[in-house]
GROMACS .gro file of N, CA and C in nm:
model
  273
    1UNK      N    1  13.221   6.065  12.470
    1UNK     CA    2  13.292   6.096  12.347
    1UNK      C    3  13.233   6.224  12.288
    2UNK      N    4  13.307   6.314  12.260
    2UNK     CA    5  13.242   6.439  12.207
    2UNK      C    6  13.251   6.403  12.055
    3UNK      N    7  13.099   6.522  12.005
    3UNK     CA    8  13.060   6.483  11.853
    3UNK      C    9  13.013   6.371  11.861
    4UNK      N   10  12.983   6.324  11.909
    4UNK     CA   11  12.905   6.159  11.869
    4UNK      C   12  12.808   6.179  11.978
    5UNK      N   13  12.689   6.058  11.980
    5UNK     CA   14  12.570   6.025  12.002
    5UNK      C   15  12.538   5.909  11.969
    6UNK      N   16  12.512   5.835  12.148
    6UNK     CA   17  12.491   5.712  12.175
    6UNK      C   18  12.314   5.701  12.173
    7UNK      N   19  12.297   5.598  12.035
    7UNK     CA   20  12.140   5.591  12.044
    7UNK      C   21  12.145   5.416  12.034
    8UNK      N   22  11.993   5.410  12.084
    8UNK     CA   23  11.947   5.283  12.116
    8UNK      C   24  11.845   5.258  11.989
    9UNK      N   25  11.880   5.142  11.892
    9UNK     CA   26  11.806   5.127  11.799
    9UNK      C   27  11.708   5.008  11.817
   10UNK      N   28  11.595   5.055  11.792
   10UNK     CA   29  11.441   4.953  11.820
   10UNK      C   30  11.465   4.868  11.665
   11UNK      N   31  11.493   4.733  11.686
   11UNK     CA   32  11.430   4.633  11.527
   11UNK      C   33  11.308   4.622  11.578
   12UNK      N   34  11.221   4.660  11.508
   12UNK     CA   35  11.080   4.630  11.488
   12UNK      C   36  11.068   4.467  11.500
   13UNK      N   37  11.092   4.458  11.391
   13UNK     CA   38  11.105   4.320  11.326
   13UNK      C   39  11.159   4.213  11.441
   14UNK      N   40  11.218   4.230  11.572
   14UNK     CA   41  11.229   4.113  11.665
   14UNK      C   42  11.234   4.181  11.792
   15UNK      N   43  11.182   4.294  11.825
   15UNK     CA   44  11.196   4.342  11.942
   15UNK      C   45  11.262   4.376  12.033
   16UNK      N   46  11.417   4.363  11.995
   16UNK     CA   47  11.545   4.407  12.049
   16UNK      C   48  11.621   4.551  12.023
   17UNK      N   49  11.672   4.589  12.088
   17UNK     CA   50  11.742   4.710  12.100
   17UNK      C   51  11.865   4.711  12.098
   18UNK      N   52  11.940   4.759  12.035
   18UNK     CA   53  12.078   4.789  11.961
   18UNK      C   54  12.154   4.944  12.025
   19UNK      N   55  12.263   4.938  12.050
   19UNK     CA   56  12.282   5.023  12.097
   19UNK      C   57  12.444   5.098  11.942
   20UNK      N   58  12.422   5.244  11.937
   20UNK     CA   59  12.499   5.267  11.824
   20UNK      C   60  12.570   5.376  11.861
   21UNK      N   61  12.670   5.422  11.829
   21UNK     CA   62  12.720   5.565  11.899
   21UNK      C   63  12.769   5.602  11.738
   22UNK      N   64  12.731   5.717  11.705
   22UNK     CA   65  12.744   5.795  11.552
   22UNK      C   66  12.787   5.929  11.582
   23UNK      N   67  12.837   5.945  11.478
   23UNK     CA   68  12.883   6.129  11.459
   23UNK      C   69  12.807   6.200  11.405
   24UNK      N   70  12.823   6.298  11.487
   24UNK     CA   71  12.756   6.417  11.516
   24UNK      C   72  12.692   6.481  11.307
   25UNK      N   73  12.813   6.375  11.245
   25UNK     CA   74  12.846   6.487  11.148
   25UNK      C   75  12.775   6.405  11.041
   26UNK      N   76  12.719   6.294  11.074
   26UNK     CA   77  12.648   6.214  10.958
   26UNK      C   78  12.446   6.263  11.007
   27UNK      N   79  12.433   6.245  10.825
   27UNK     CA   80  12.304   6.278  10.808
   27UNK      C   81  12.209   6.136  10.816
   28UNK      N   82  12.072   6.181  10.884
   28UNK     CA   83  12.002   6.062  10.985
   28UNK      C   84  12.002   5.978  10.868
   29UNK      N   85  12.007   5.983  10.707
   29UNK     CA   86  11.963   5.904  10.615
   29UNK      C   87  12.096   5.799  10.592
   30UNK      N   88  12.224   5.833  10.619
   30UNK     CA   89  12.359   5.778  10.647
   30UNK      C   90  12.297   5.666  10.801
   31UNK      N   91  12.279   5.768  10.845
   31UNK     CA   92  12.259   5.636  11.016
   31UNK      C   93  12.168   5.521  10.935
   32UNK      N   94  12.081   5.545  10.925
   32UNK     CA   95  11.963   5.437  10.862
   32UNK      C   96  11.985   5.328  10.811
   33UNK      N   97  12.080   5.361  10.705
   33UNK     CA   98  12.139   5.262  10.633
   33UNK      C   99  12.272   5.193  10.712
   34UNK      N  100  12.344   5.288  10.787
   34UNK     CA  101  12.431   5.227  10.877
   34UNK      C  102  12.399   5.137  10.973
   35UNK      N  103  12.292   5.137  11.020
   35UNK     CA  104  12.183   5.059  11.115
   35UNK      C  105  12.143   4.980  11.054
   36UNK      N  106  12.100   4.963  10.936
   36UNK     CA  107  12.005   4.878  10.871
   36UNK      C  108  12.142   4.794  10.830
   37UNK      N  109  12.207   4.777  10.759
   37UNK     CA  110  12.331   4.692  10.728
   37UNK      C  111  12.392   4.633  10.860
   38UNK      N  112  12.410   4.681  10.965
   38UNK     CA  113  12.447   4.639  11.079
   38UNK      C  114  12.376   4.505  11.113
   39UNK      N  115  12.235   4.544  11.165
   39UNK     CA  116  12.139   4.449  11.195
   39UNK      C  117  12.053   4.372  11.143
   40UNK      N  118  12.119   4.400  11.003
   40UNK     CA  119  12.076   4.266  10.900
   40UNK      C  120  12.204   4.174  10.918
   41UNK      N  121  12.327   4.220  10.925
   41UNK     CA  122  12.426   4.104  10.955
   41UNK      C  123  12.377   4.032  11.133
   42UNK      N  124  12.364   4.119  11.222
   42UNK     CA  125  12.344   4.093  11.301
   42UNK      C  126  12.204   3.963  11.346
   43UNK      N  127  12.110   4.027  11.270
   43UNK     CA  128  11.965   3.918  11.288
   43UNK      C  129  11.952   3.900  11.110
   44UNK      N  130  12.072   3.800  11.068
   44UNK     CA  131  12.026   3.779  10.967
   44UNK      C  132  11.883   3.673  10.898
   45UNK      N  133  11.895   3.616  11.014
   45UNK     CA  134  11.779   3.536  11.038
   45UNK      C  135  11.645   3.554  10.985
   46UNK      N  136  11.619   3.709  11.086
   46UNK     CA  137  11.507   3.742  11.109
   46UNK      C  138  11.483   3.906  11.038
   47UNK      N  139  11.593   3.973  11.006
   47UNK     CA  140  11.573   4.059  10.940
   47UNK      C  141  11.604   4.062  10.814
   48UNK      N  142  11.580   4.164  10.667
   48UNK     CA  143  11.585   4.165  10.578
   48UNK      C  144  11.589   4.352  10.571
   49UNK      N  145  11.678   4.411  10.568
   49UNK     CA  146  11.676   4.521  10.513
   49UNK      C  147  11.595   4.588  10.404
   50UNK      N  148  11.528   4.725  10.431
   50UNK     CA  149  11.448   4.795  10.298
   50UNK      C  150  11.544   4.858  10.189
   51UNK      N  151  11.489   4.888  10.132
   51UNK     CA  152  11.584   5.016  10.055
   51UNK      C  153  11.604   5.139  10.078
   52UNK      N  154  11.496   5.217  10.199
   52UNK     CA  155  11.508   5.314  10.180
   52UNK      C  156  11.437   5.269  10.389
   53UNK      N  157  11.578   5.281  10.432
   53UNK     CA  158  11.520   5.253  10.566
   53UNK      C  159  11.539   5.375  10.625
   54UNK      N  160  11.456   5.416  10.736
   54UNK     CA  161  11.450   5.559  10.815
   54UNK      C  162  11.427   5.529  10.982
   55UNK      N  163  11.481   5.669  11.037
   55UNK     CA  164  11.471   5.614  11.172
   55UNK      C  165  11.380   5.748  11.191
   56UNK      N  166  11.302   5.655  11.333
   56UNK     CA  167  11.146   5.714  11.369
   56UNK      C  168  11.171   5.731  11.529
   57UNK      N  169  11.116   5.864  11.540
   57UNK     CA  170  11.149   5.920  11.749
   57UNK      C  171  11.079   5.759  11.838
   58UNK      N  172  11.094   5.728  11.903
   58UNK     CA  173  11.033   5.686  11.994
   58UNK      C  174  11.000   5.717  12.152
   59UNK      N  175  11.039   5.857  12.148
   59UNK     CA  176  11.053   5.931  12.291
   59UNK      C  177  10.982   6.054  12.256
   60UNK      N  178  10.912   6.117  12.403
   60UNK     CA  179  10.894   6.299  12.398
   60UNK      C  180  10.805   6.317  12.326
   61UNK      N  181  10.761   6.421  12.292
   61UNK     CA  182  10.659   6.467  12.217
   61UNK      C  183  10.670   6.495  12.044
   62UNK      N  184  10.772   6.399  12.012
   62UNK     CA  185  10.798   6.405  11.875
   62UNK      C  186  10.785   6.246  11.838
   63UNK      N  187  10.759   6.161  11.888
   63UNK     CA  188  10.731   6.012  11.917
   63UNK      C  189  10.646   5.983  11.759
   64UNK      N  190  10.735   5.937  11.742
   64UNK     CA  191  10.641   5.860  11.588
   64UNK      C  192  10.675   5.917  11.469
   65UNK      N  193  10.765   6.054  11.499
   65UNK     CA  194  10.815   6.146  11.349
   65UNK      C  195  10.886   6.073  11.301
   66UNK      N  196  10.929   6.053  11.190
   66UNK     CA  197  11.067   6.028  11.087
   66UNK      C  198  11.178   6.131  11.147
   67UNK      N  199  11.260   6.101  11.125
   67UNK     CA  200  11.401   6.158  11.107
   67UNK      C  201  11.442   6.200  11.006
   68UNK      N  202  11.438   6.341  10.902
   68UNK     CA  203  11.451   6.401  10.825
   68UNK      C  204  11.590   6.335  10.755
   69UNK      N  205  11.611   6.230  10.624
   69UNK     CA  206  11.710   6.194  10.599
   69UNK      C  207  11.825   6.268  10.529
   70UNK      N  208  11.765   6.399  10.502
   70UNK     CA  209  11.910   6.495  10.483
   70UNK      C  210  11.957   6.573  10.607
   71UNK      N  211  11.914   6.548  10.715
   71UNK     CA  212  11.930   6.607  10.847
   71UNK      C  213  12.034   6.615  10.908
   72UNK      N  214  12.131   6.700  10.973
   72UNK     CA  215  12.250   6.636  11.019
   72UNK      C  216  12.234   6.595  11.214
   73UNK      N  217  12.310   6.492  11.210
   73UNK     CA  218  12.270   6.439  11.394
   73UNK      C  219  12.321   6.576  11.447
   74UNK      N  220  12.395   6.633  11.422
   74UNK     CA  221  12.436   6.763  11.538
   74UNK      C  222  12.312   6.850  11.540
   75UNK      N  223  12.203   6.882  11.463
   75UNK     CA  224  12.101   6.962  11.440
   75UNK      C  225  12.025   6.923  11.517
   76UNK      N  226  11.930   6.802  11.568
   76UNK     CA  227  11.909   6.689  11.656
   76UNK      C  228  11.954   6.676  11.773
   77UNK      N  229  12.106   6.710  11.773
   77UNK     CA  230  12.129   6.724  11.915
   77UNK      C  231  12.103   6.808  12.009
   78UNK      N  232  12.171   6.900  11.889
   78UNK     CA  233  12.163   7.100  11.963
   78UNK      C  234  12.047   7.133  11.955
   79UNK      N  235  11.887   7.069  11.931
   79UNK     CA  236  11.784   7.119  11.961
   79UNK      C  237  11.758   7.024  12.025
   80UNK      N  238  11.783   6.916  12.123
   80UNK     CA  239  11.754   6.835  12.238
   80UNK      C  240  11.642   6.709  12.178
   81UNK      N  241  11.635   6.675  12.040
   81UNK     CA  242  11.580   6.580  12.004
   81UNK      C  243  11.643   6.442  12.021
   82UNK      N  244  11.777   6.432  11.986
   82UNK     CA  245  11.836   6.328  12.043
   82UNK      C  246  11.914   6.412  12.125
   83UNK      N  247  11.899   6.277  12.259
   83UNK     CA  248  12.051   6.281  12.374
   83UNK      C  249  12.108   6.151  12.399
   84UNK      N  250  12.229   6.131  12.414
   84UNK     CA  251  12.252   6.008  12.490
   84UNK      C  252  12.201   5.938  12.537
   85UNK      N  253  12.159   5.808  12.452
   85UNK     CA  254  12.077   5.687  12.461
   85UNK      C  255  11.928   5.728  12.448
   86UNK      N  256  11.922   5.816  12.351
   86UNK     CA  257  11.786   5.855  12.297
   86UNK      C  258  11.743   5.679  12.235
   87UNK      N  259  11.610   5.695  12.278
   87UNK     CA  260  11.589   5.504  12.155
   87UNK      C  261  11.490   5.541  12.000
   88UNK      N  262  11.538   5.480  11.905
   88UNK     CA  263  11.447   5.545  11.781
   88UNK      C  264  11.423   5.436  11.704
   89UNK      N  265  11.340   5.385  11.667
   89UNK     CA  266  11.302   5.235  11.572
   89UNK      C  267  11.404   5.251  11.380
   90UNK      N  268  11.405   5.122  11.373
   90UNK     CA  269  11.466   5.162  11.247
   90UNK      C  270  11.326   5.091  11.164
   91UNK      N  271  11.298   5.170  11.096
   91UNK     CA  272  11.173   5.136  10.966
   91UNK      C  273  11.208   5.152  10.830
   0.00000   0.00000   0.00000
């Protein structure tokens, strides 16, 4: 799918991986919360959403950064930080 970006989201919180495909055109602080609402319906169980949830690299030599939440995913892309099925924790 062009403009979009298939990422694999880490829940901390139960150790499973989520898979999400987003546009190019939303800012990482939009994904976060899009993720975080997702997989609180999803593991309502076991998760509980923050207020101010952020997604963190888990790949490459940027492994452990935040994701700048005014950032846009195309900025991310076109500098090769995320690619298709990049995986990034939601915190």
């Amino acid at each position: 799918m062009l403009d979009k970006v298939l990422l694999r989201v880490l829940l901390p919180a139960t150790q499973r991986t989520y898979e999400l495909r987003v546009s190019w055109d939303l800012d990482a602080g939009h994904v976060a919360r899009l993720a975080s609402t997702l997989l609180a319906a999803a593991e309502r169980d076991r998760f509980v959403p923050s207020a101010r949830p952020a997604l963190m690299l888990l790949e490459g030599s940027d492994a452990g950064r935040l994701l700048a939440d005014d950032a846009v995913m195309r900025d991310f892309v076109a500098d090769a930080t995320l690619t298709d099925g990049s995986t990034v924790a939601l915190v």
